[in-house]
CSV table of C-alpha atoms in Angstrom, one decimal:
chain,number,residue,atom,x,y,z
A,206,MET,CA,0.0,0.1,-0.2
A,207,SER,CA,1.4,3.3,-0.9
A,208,PHE,CA,1.9,6.0,1.5
A,209,ASP,CA,-0.9,8.2,-0.3
A,210,SER,CA,-3.3,5.5,0.1
A,211,PHE,CA,-2.4,4.7,3.7
A,212,PHE,CA,-2.9,8.2,5.0
A,213,MET,CA,-6.2,8.9,2.8
A,214,MET,CA,-7.6,5.6,4.4
A,215,ASN,CA,-6.8,6.4,8.0
A,216,LYS,CA,-7.5,10.2,8.4
A,217,VAL,CA,-9.3,9.6,11.5
A,218,MET,CA,-6.1,8.3,13.0
A,219,PHE,CA,-4.4,11.6,12.2
A,220,THR,CA,-6.8,14.1,13.6
A,221,ASP,CA,-4.1,15.4,16.1
A,222,ILE,CA,-1.3,15.5,13.5
A,223,ARG,CA,-4.0,17.5,11.3
A,224,ARG,CA,-4.8,19.9,14.2
A,225,GLY,CA,-0.8,20.8,14.6
A,226,CYS,CA,-0.4,21.2,10.9
A,227,ILE,CA,-3.8,23.1,10.2
A,228,ASN,CA,-2.1,26.4,11.1
A,229,VAL,CA,1.1,25.6,8.9
A,230,SER,CA,0.6,26.5,5.3
A,231,GLN,CA,1.3,23.2,3.5
A,232,ARG,CA,2.5,25.1,0.5
A,233,TYR,CA,5.5,26.3,2.2
A,234,ILE,CA,6.5,22.8,3.4
A,235,PHE,CA,6.1,21.6,0.1
A,236,SER,CA,8.4,24.3,-1.3
A,237,LEU,CA,10.9,23.5,1.5
A,238,MET,CA,10.9,20.0,0.6
A,239,CYS,CA,11.3,20.6,-3.2
A,240,PHE,CA,14.1,23.1,-2.1
A,241,PHE,CA,15.7,20.1,-0.6
A,242,ALA,CA,15.0,17.7,-3.5
A,243,LEU,CA,17.2,20.2,-5.7
A,244,PHE,CA,19.7,20.5,-2.9
A,245,ASN,CA,20.2,16.6,-2.7
A,246,ALA,CA,20.2,16.4,-6.4
A,247,PHE,CA,23.0,18.9,-7.2
A,248,ALA,CA,24.9,17.9,-4.4
A,249,MET,CA,25.0,14.2,-5.8
A,250,ARG,CA,25.8,15.4,-9.3
A,251,GLY,CA,28.4,18.0,-8.2
A,252,CYS,CA,30.5,16.5,-5.4
A,253,LEU,CA,32.5,14.7,-8.1
A,254,SER,CA,33.7,18.0,-9.5
A,255,ILE,CA,35.8,18.6,-6.4
A,256,ALA,CA,36.5,14.8,-5.7
A,257,ILE,CA,38.0,14.4,-9.2
A,258,THR,CA,40.8,17.0,-8.3
A,259,GLU,CA,41.9,14.5,-5.7
A,260,MET,CA,41.1,11.2,-7.3
A,261,ALA,CA,42.9,11.9,-10.7
A,262,MET,CA,46.7,12.3,-11.0
A,263,SER,CA,47.8,15.8,-11.4
A,264,THR,CA,48.4,17.2,-14.8
A,265,ASN,CA,52.2,18.5,-15.0
A,266,ASN,CA,52.4,20.5,-18.2
A,267,ASP,CA,54.5,23.3,-17.1
A,268,GLU,CA,57.4,22.6,-19.2
A,269,GLY,CA,57.7,24.6,-22.2
A,270,LEU,CA,55.0,27.0,-21.1
A,271,VAL,CA,55.7,30.8,-20.9
A,272,GLU,CA,55.5,32.1,-17.4
A,273,GLU,CA,52.4,34.3,-18.2
A,274,GLU,CA,50.4,31.2,-18.9
A,275,THR,CA,51.0,29.6,-15.6
A,276,CYS,CA,50.4,30.5,-12.0
A,277,SER,CA,53.2,29.7,-9.3
A,278,TYR,CA,52.1,27.4,-6.7
A,279,SER,CA,51.5,29.5,-3.5
A,280,ASP,CA,48.3,28.9,-1.4
A,281,ASP,CA,48.2,32.1,0.8
A,282,ILE,CA,45.3,31.3,2.6
A,283,VAL,CA,45.9,27.8,3.9
A,284,PRO,CA,49.7,26.5,3.4
A,285,ASP,CA,50.3,23.4,2.1
A,286,ASN,CA,50.4,20.9,5.2
A,287,SER,CA,52.1,17.7,4.6
A,288,THR,CA,50.4,16.4,7.7
A,289,SER,CA,46.8,16.9,6.5
A,290,SER,CA,45.1,13.6,5.8
A,291,THR,CA,43.7,13.4,2.5
A,292,GLY,CA,43.1,9.7,2.4
A,293,SER,CA,45.5,7.1,0.7
A,294,THR,CA,43.6,7.0,-2.5
A,295,LYS,CA,44.7,10.6,-3.5
A,296,GLY,CA,45.9,11.0,-7.1
A,297,THR,CA,45.1,7.4,-7.7
A,298,TYR,CA,43.8,7.2,-11.3
A,299,ASP,CA,45.6,8.5,-14.4
A,300,TRP,CA,43.0,10.1,-16.0
A,301,ASP,CA,43.9,13.1,-18.5
A,302,GLU,CA,41.8,16.0,-19.1
A,303,PHE,CA,39.9,14.2,-21.9
A,304,THR,CA,38.9,11.6,-19.8
A,305,GLN,CA,37.8,13.5,-16.9
A,306,GLY,CA,35.6,15.7,-19.5
A,307,LEU,CA,34.0,12.4,-20.5
A,308,ILE,CA,33.5,11.6,-16.9
A,309,LEU,CA,31.9,14.9,-15.8
A,310,SER,CA,29.7,15.1,-19.0
A,311,SER,CA,28.4,11.5,-18.9
A,312,PHE,CA,26.1,12.2,-16.1
A,313,TYR,CA,24.1,14.4,-18.8
A,314,TRP,CA,23.9,11.7,-21.3
A,315,GLY,CA,21.4,9.9,-19.1
A,316,TYR,CA,19.9,13.2,-17.7
A,317,VAL,CA,18.5,14.4,-20.9
A,318,VAL,CA,17.0,11.1,-22.0
A,319,THR,CA,14.4,11.1,-19.1
A,320,HIS,CA,13.1,14.7,-19.1
A,321,LEU,CA,10.3,14.1,-21.5
A,322,PRO,CA,9.1,10.8,-20.2
A,323,GLY,CA,9.5,12.3,-16.5
A,324,GLY,CA,7.4,15.2,-17.6
A,325,TRP,CA,4.6,13.0,-19.1
A,326,VAL,CA,4.6,10.6,-16.2
A,327,ALA,CA,4.5,13.7,-13.6
A,328,GLU,CA,1.5,15.2,-15.6
A,329,LYS,CA,-0.4,11.9,-15.8
A,330,TYR,CA,0.2,10.6,-12.3
A,331,GLY,CA,1.7,13.1,-10.2
A,332,GLY,CA,4.7,14.6,-9.6
A,333,LYS,CA,5.2,13.2,-6.0
A,334,HIS,CA,6.7,10.0,-6.8
A,335,THR,CA,8.1,11.0,-10.0
A,336,LEU,CA,10.3,13.1,-8.1
A,337,GLY,CA,10.7,11.2,-4.9
A,338,PHE,CA,12.0,7.7,-6.8
A,339,GLY,CA,14.3,9.8,-9.1
A,340,ILE,CA,16.0,11.2,-6.3
A,341,LEU,CA,16.1,7.9,-4.5
A,342,LEU,CA,17.8,6.2,-7.6
A,343,THR,CA,20.2,8.7,-8.0
A,344,ALA,CA,21.1,8.2,-4.4
A,345,VAL,CA,21.6,4.8,-4.7
A,346,PHE,CA,24.1,5.0,-7.5
A,347,THR,CA,25.8,7.7,-5.6
A,348,LEU,CA,26.4,5.3,-2.9
A,349,LEU,CA,27.7,2.8,-5.3
A,350,THR,CA,30.1,5.1,-7.0
A,351,PRO,CA,33.2,4.1,-5.1
A,352,ALA,CA,32.6,0.3,-5.5
A,353,ALA,CA,32.1,0.8,-9.3
A,354,ILE,CA,35.6,2.6,-9.5
A,355,TYR,CA,37.6,0.1,-7.7
A,356,VAL,CA,36.0,-2.5,-9.9
A,357,GLY,CA,35.9,-0.8,-13.3
A,358,ASP,CA,37.9,2.2,-13.0
A,359,SER,CA,36.7,5.3,-15.5
A,360,THR,CA,34.6,3.0,-17.6
A,361,ALA,CA,32.5,1.9,-14.7
A,362,LEU,CA,32.4,5.7,-13.3
A,363,ILE,CA,31.1,7.0,-16.8
A,364,ILE,CA,28.3,3.9,-16.9
A,365,LEU,CA,27.1,4.7,-13.3
A,366,ARG,CA,27.1,8.4,-14.0
A,367,ILE,CA,24.8,7.9,-16.9
A,368,PHE,CA,22.5,6.0,-14.8
A,369,MET,CA,22.6,8.7,-12.2
A,370,GLY,CA,21.4,11.2,-15.0
A,371,LEU,CA,18.6,8.8,-15.9
A,372,GLY,CA,17.3,8.9,-12.2
A,373,GLU,CA,17.8,12.8,-12.0
A,374,GLY,CA,16.2,13.8,-15.3
A,375,THR,CA,12.8,13.6,-13.8
A,376,THR,CA,13.4,16.1,-11.2
A,377,TYR,CA,12.9,19.5,-12.8
A,378,PRO,CA,9.9,18.4,-14.8
A,379,ALA,CA,8.1,16.9,-11.8
A,380,ILE,CA,9.0,20.0,-9.7
A,381,ASN,CA,7.5,22.2,-12.4
A,382,VAL,CA,4.4,20.0,-12.1
A,383,LEU,CA,4.2,20.4,-8.7
A,384,LEU,CA,4.7,24.3,-8.5
A,385,ALA,CA,1.9,24.5,-11.1
A,386,LYS,CA,-0.5,22.7,-8.4
A,387,TRP,CA,0.9,24.5,-5.4
A,388,THR,CA,2.1,28.0,-6.3
A,389,PRO,CA,-0.5,31.1,-6.9
A,390,PRO,CA,0.8,33.3,-9.9
A,391,GLU,CA,1.6,36.2,-7.4
A,392,GLU,CA,3.9,34.0,-5.6
A,393,ARG,CA,5.3,32.2,-8.5
A,394,SER,CA,8.5,34.0,-9.0
A,395,ARG,CA,9.8,33.9,-5.3
A,396,THR,CA,8.4,30.3,-4.6
A,397,ALA,CA,9.9,28.8,-7.7
A,398,SER,CA,13.2,30.9,-7.4
A,399,PHE,CA,13.6,29.6,-3.9
A,400,VAL,CA,13.0,26.0,-4.8
A,401,TYR,CA,15.5,26.4,-7.9
A,402,ALA,CA,18.1,27.8,-5.5
A,403,GLY,CA,18.2,24.6,-3.7
A,404,ALA,CA,20.3,23.7,-6.6
A,405,LEU,CA,22.8,26.3,-5.6
A,406,ILE,CA,22.8,25.6,-2.1
A,407,GLY,CA,23.2,22.1,-2.7
A,408,THR,CA,26.3,22.8,-4.7
A,409,VAL,CA,27.6,24.9,-1.8
A,410,TYR,CA,27.1,22.2,0.5
A,411,ALA,CA,28.8,19.6,-1.8
A,412,THR,CA,31.7,21.7,-2.6
A,413,THR,CA,32.4,22.8,1.0
A,414,VAL,CA,31.7,19.3,2.7
A,415,SER,CA,33.8,17.5,-0.1
A,416,GLY,CA,36.6,19.9,0.5
A,417,TRP,CA,36.5,19.1,4.3
A,418,ILE,CA,36.4,15.3,3.7
A,419,LEU,CA,39.2,15.6,1.1
A,420,GLN,CA,41.7,17.5,3.3
A,421,TYR,CA,40.9,16.0,6.6
A,422,SER,CA,39.1,12.4,6.5
A,423,SER,CA,41.3,9.4,6.6
A,424,ILE,CA,38.7,7.6,4.4
A,425,GLY,CA,39.3,10.0,1.5
A,426,TRP,CA,37.3,10.4,-1.5
A,427,PRO,CA,34.9,7.5,-1.1
A,428,LEU,CA,33.5,9.3,1.9
A,429,VAL,CA,32.1,12.1,-0.2
A,430,PHE,CA,29.6,9.8,-2.0
A,431,TYR,CA,28.6,7.9,1.3
A,432,VAL,CA,27.6,11.2,2.8
A,433,MET,CA,25.9,12.6,-0.2
A,434,GLY,CA,24.0,9.5,-1.1
A,435,THR,CA,23.1,8.7,2.5
A,436,ILE,CA,21.5,12.3,3.2
A,437,SER,CA,19.4,12.1,-0.2
A,438,VAL,CA,17.9,8.6,1.0
A,439,ILE,CA,17.1,10.2,4.3
A,440,TRP,CA,15.1,13.0,2.4
A,441,PHE,CA,13.2,10.5,0.5
A,442,PHE,CA,11.7,8.9,3.6
A,443,ILE,CA,10.7,12.3,5.1
A,444,TRP,CA,9.3,13.3,1.4
A,445,LEU,CA,6.8,10.5,1.3
A,446,PRO,CA,4.4,11.4,4.1
A,447,ALA,CA,5.1,15.2,4.0
A,448,CYS,CA,4.2,16.1,0.4
A,449,TYR,CA,1.3,15.2,-2.1
A,450,ASN,CA,0.5,15.8,-5.8
A,451,SER,CA,-1.9,18.6,-5.3
A,452,PRO,CA,-3.8,20.4,-2.4
A,453,LYS,CA,-6.9,18.4,-2.7
A,454,ASP,CA,-4.7,15.3,-2.2
A,455,HIS,CA,-3.2,16.3,1.3
A,456,PRO,CA,-4.5,14.9,4.4
A,457,PHE,CA,-3.4,17.7,6.4
A,458,ILE,CA,-3.8,20.7,4.8
A,459,SER,CA,-6.6,23.3,6.0
A,460,GLU,CA,-9.7,24.1,4.2
A,461,LYS,CA,-8.9,27.7,3.9
A,462,GLU,CA,-5.7,27.1,2.0
A,463,VAL,CA,-7.1,24.6,-0.3
A,464,ASN,CA,-10.0,27.3,-1.1
A,465,TYR,CA,-7.4,29.9,-1.4
A,466,LEU,CA,-5.2,27.7,-3.8
A,467,ASN,CA,-8.3,26.8,-5.7
A,468,GLU,CA,-9.4,30.3,-6.0
A,469,ARG,CA,-6.1,31.8,-7.3
A,470,MET,CA,-5.1,29.1,-9.6
A,471,ASN,CA,-8.4,28.0,-11.3
A,472,GLU,CA,-7.9,30.3,-14.3
A,473,HIS,CA,-5.0,28.9,-15.9
A,474,THR,CA,-4.4,25.4,-13.9
A,475,HIS,CA,-6.8,22.7,-14.4
A,476,GLU,CA,-7.0,19.2,-12.7
A,477,LYS,CA,-7.3,17.0,-16.0
A,478,PRO,CA,-6.1,19.1,-19.2
A,479,PRO,CA,-6.6,17.5,-22.6
A,480,PRO,CA,-3.7,15.8,-24.4
A,481,VAL,CA,-0.5,17.9,-24.9
A,482,PRO,CA,-1.0,20.1,-28.0
A,483,TRP,CA,2.3,19.4,-29.6
A,484,ARG,CA,2.0,21.0,-32.8
A,485,HIS,CA,1.1,24.3,-31.1
A,486,ILE,CA,4.0,23.9,-28.5
A,487,LEU,CA,6.7,23.1,-31.2
A,488,SER,CA,5.6,26.1,-33.3
A,489,SER,CA,5.5,28.6,-30.3
A,490,LYS,CA,8.0,31.3,-30.7
A,491,PRO,CA,8.0,32.3,-27.0
A,492,LEU,CA,8.7,28.8,-26.0
A,493,TRP,CA,11.7,28.3,-28.6
A,494,ALA,CA,13.0,31.8,-27.2
A,495,VAL,CA,13.1,30.5,-23.6
A,496,ILE,CA,14.7,27.1,-24.5
A,497,ILE,CA,17.6,29.3,-26.4
A,498,ALA,CA,17.9,31.3,-23.4
A,499,LEU,CA,18.3,28.3,-21.2
A,500,ILE,CA,20.8,26.9,-23.5
A,501,GLY,CA,22.8,30.3,-22.7
A,502,PHE,CA,22.4,30.2,-19.0
A,503,ASN,CA,22.9,26.3,-18.7
A,504,TRP,CA,26.0,26.6,-20.6
A,505,SER,CA,27.1,29.1,-18.2
A,506,ILE,CA,25.9,27.5,-15.0
A,507,LEU,CA,26.7,24.1,-15.9
A,508,SER,CA,30.4,25.0,-17.1
A,509,ILE,CA,31.1,26.9,-13.8
A,510,ILE,CA,29.4,24.1,-11.5
A,511,THR,CA,31.3,21.2,-13.4
A,512,ASP,CA,34.7,22.9,-14.1
A,513,LEU,CA,35.4,26.0,-11.8
A,514,PRO,CA,37.0,23.5,-9.3
A,515,LYS,CA,39.3,22.3,-11.8
A,516,TYR,CA,40.1,26.1,-12.7
A,517,LEU,CA,40.9,27.1,-9.0
A,518,SER,CA,43.0,23.8,-8.8
A,519,GLY,CA,44.8,23.6,-12.0
A,520,VAL,CA,45.2,27.2,-13.1
A,521,LEU,CA,45.2,29.1,-9.6
A,522,LYS,CA,46.6,26.3,-7.6
A,523,PHE,CA,44.4,26.4,-4.7
A,524,SER,CA,44.6,23.5,-2.2
A,525,VAL,CA,41.7,21.1,-2.1
A,526,ALA,CA,40.1,22.8,1.0
A,527,ASN,CA,40.3,26.3,-0.3
A,528,ASN,CA,39.0,25.1,-3.6
A,529,GLY,CA,35.9,23.9,-1.7
A,530,TYR,CA,35.6,27.1,0.4
A,531,LEU,CA,35.9,29.3,-2.8
A,532,THR,CA,33.8,27.6,-5.0
A,533,SER,CA,31.1,27.6,-2.4
A,534,LEU,CA,31.3,31.2,-2.1
A,535,VAL,CA,30.7,31.7,-5.6
A,536,TYR,CA,27.5,29.7,-5.7
A,537,LEU,CA,26.3,31.3,-2.3
A,538,CYS,CA,26.6,34.6,-4.3
A,539,MET,CA,24.4,33.2,-6.9
A,540,TRP,CA,22.0,32.0,-4.2
A,541,ILE,CA,21.9,35.5,-2.8
A,542,GLY,CA,21.1,36.9,-6.2
A,543,GLY,CA,18.7,34.2,-6.8
A,544,ASN,CA,16.6,35.0,-3.8
A,545,THR,CA,16.7,38.9,-3.8
A,546,SER,CA,15.9,39.4,-7.4
A,547,PRO,CA,12.5,37.4,-7.3
A,548,TRP,CA,11.0,39.6,-4.6
A,549,LEU,CA,11.5,42.7,-6.8
A,550,ALA,CA,10.1,40.6,-9.7
A,551,ASP,CA,6.8,39.7,-7.8
A,552,TYR,CA,6.4,43.3,-6.5
A,553,LEU,CA,6.5,44.8,-9.9
A,554,ILE,CA,4.2,42.1,-11.3
A,555,SER,CA,1.8,42.1,-8.3
A,556,LYS,CA,1.9,46.0,-8.4
A,557,LYS,CA,1.2,46.0,-12.2
A,558,ASN,CA,4.0,48.6,-12.5
A,559,VAL,CA,5.9,46.4,-15.3
A,560,SER,CA,4.5,43.5,-17.4
A,561,THR,CA,5.6,40.1,-16.6
A,562,THR,CA,7.3,39.9,-20.1
A,563,LYS,CA,9.3,42.8,-19.3
A,564,VAL,CA,10.6,41.6,-15.8
A,565,ARG,CA,11.3,38.1,-17.3
A,566,LYS,CA,13.4,40.1,-20.1
A,567,TYR,CA,15.1,42.4,-17.5
A,568,GLY,CA,16.3,39.5,-15.7
A,569,SER,CA,17.6,37.8,-18.6
A,570,ILE,CA,20.0,40.9,-19.4
A,571,VAL,CA,21.4,40.5,-16.0
A,572,ALA,CA,21.6,36.7,-15.8
A,573,LEU,CA,23.1,36.2,-19.2
A,574,ALA,CA,24.7,39.5,-20.8
A,575,ILE,CA,26.0,41.1,-17.9
A,576,SER,CA,27.3,38.0,-15.7
A,577,SER,CA,29.2,36.5,-18.6
A,578,SER,CA,31.0,39.9,-19.1
A,579,PHE,CA,32.4,39.4,-15.5
A,580,ILE,CA,33.3,35.8,-16.2
A,581,VAL,CA,35.5,36.8,-19.1
A,582,ALA,CA,37.0,39.7,-17.0
A,583,ALA,CA,37.9,37.1,-14.5
A,584,SER,CA,40.3,35.3,-17.1
A,585,TYR,CA,42.1,38.6,-17.7
A,586,ALA,CA,42.6,39.2,-13.9
A,587,GLY,CA,45.4,36.5,-14.5
A,588,CYS,CA,47.0,35.0,-11.3
A,589,ASP,CA,45.4,37.7,-9.2
A,590,ARG,CA,43.5,35.5,-6.7
A,591,VAL,CA,41.6,38.1,-5.0
A,592,LEU,CA,40.5,39.7,-8.2
A,593,VAL,CA,39.5,36.6,-10.0
A,594,ILE,CA,37.3,35.5,-7.3
A,595,GLY,CA,35.8,38.7,-6.8
A,596,MET,CA,34.9,38.7,-10.6
A,597,PHE,CA,33.2,35.3,-10.4
A,598,THR,CA,31.4,36.3,-7.2
A,599,VAL,CA,30.0,39.2,-8.9
A,600,ALA,CA,29.2,37.0,-12.0
A,601,MET,CA,27.4,34.2,-10.2
A,602,THR,CA,25.3,36.9,-8.2
A,603,MET,CA,23.9,38.2,-11.1
A,604,MET,CA,23.4,35.1,-12.9
A,605,GLY,CA,20.8,34.5,-9.9
A,606,ALA,CA,18.5,36.7,-11.8
A,607,ALA,CA,17.9,33.7,-14.3
A,608,TYR,CA,15.7,32.4,-11.7
A,609,PRO,CA,13.0,34.9,-11.8
A,610,SER,CA,13.4,35.2,-15.5
A,611,VAL,CA,14.2,32.4,-17.9
A,612,MET,CA,13.9,29.6,-15.3
A,613,VAL,CA,10.3,30.3,-14.3
A,614,ASN,CA,9.3,31.3,-17.7
A,615,PRO,CA,7.8,28.0,-18.9
A,616,LEU,CA,5.3,28.3,-16.0
A,617,ASP,CA,4.2,31.6,-17.4
A,618,LEU,CA,3.5,30.3,-20.5
A,619,SER,CA,1.5,27.0,-19.7
A,620,PRO,CA,0.8,26.0,-15.9
A,621,ASN,CA,-1.5,23.1,-17.6
A,622,TYR,CA,1.5,21.5,-19.3
A,623,ALA,CA,4.4,22.8,-16.8
A,624,GLY,CA,6.0,19.4,-16.9
A,625,THR,CA,6.1,18.6,-20.8
A,626,LEU,CA,7.5,22.4,-21.1
A,627,MET,CA,9.9,21.9,-18.3
A,628,ALA,CA,11.2,18.5,-19.8
A,629,LEU,CA,11.5,20.2,-23.3
A,630,THR,CA,13.2,23.4,-22.2
A,631,ASN,CA,15.5,21.8,-19.5
A,632,GLY,CA,16.1,18.7,-21.3
A,633,LEU,CA,17.4,20.4,-24.6
A,634,SER,CA,19.3,23.2,-22.5
A,635,ALA,CA,20.9,20.5,-20.5
A,636,LEU,CA,22.6,19.2,-23.7
A,637,THR,CA,24.9,21.7,-22.8
A,638,GLY,CA,26.2,19.7,-19.8
A,639,ILE,CA,27.3,17.0,-22.4
A,640,ALA,CA,29.0,19.4,-24.8
A,641,GLY,CA,30.6,21.9,-22.2
A,642,PRO,CA,32.7,19.6,-19.9
A,643,TYR,CA,33.6,17.4,-23.1
A,644,LEU,CA,34.9,20.6,-25.0
A,645,ILE,CA,36.4,22.2,-22.0
A,646,GLY,CA,38.5,19.0,-21.5
A,647,ILE,CA,39.5,19.2,-25.1
A,648,MET,CA,40.3,22.8,-25.0
A,649,THR,CA,42.4,22.8,-21.5
A,650,PRO,CA,45.0,20.0,-21.9
A,651,ASN,CA,47.6,22.0,-20.1
A,652,GLN,CA,45.3,24.2,-17.8
A,653,THR,CA,46.7,27.3,-19.0
A,654,LEU,CA,45.2,30.8,-18.6
A,655,GLY,CA,45.2,31.3,-22.4
A,656,GLU,CA,43.3,27.9,-22.8
A,657,TRP,CA,40.8,28.8,-20.0
A,658,ARG,CA,40.3,32.5,-21.5
A,659,PHE,CA,39.2,31.0,-24.8
A,660,VAL,CA,36.7,28.8,-22.8
A,661,PHE,CA,35.2,31.9,-21.1
A,662,TRP,CA,35.0,33.7,-24.5
A,663,ILE,CA,32.7,31.0,-26.1
A,664,LEU,CA,30.8,31.0,-22.8
A,665,PHE,CA,30.1,34.9,-23.4
A,666,GLY,CA,29.2,34.3,-26.9
A,667,VAL,CA,26.8,31.9,-26.4
A,668,SER,CA,25.2,34.1,-23.4
A,669,ILE,CA,25.0,37.2,-25.6
A,670,VAL,CA,23.4,35.5,-28.7
A,671,SER,CA,20.8,33.3,-26.6
A,672,ASN,CA,20.0,36.6,-24.5
A,673,ALA,CA,19.3,38.7,-27.7
A,674,ILE,CA,17.0,36.0,-29.0
A,675,PHE,CA,15.0,35.9,-26.0
A,676,LEU,CA,14.7,39.7,-25.8
A,677,VAL,CA,13.1,39.6,-29.3
A,678,PHE,CA,11.0,36.5,-29.0
A,679,GLY,CA,10.2,35.9,-25.3
A,680,SER,CA,7.2,36.4,-23.7
A,681,GLY,CA,5.7,36.2,-20.0
A,682,ASP,CA,1.9,35.7,-21.1
A,683,VAL,CA,0.1,32.5,-20.9
A,684,GLU,CA,-0.2,30.9,-24.3
A,685,TYR,CA,-3.4,30.3,-26.2
A,686,TRP,CA,-2.8,26.6,-26.4
A,687,ASN,CA,-2.9,26.4,-22.5
A,688,ASP,CA,-6.6,26.7,-22.4
A,689,PRO,CA,-8.1,23.3,-22.3
A,690,GLU,CA,-11.4,24.4,-24.4
A,691,PHE,CA,-9.0,25.6,-27.2
A,692,VAL,CA,-7.4,22.2,-27.3
A,693,ARG,CA,-10.8,20.2,-26.8
A,694,ASN,CA,-12.4,22.1,-29.6
A,695,GLU,CA,-9.4,21.6,-31.9
A,696,ILE,CA,-9.5,17.8,-31.1
A,697,SER,CA,-13.2,17.8,-31.7
A,698,GLU,CA,-12.9,19.7,-35.2
A,699,LYS,CA,-10.4,17.2,-36.2
A,700,GLU,CA,-12.7,14.2,-35.2
A,701,ARG,CA,-15.6,16.0,-37.4
A,702,LYS,CA,-13.4,16.3,-40.3
A,703,ARG,CA,-12.1,12.9,-40.2
A,704,SER,CA,-15.9,11.5,-39.7
A,705,ASN,CA,-16.8,13.6,-42.8
A,706,ALA,CA,-13.9,12.3,-44.9
A,707,ALA,CA,-14.9,8.8,-44.1
């Protein structure tokens, strides 16, 4: 018997629990649990980016390079301490930059595959179990990572990461389906941004804790995967009884909150919308505009999440502990930007001062064009560590404006088909997670400033072009094909023509 059935059949037994919960807005609990879903998802996918700097043997290609292309080793914050325990497995695996690029990108090979199926399952059967079991599957494979590496080296790790991606590919589509059921329009920017920011805090957590473990644990890098996987399993067993597909399914929600949500969301969100209108979706200019904008955003954010630790380690020569601290600082700044800008966005929308479309476009300029400028500038700061980290923190703070703009935009276009749209937009844009690390691995064989500068210029170009397209064709208005009556009438018209032809 499922948790849902158990609780619904035994509501009388939970009267006391209901009394305790009735004064707590369940949509806030839902938001918090979705936040931790992304927190764990990104912690599991991101911890390898730090761990691999200690798992793989160092690249020593300094010979023959001009002095300006390399930074001398001098960790000014925490001096190298030969007595620090980093585990006996440090530098065990002879993985060159190309192999590391394949390992880091392999997660996304599986990730893009399950987006559309995940969105369809979430829309048809609900997002709760689609999200929950996807995270659980990823957690199991995370726990198996050390064993897989011991048995099959890089090949086994690549295969395992593909399976992790398959599990995690349902995450964003399922969350978007749930957000469409639980989030009123006037709260959508800040609620969705809060939930999506779980990805950033999860990355902060993963990089910080991984740095501690790698620096001080006698177990070494395997403990990184055990910690991340175990905490995700614990989340799963809290998620099952705490959250539900929609307000009407929740056994502990107050009648007042159910009525409020129904009233605020009744216009554009329906319980059982007709089949997905693929022809209209695939010909929608605003939808393709946000897909392209998300490609630009994901190219930036996934490149930074996946490869910033390698840049700090290979180019700026930070120790593993400081690598974790400073990478975490960069992501924390993005979280700050991602949680302050939504309040302004929702304020402007609720007060009717600025249209939803303009709010989304203004945010995209900050998140794409301006932030990528600072990333390029960081590469010209050379070996000035303070200036480089400063540039990255400013860039990532501004990148946080993507959450109340291009990230939430699919929900604007169609609340009824939120899962399908998120699957389509995030799935296609996540292809950059395959291309980015692979190309970076090819372009940075020597880990020099010149090689990375070229990487950042490509990032800048992708961001500028994608932002320009979104500014021309993007929209924050609900699309006509979101209306169930429009879709049903079109289906009826097709059936009538088919009958007449017969």
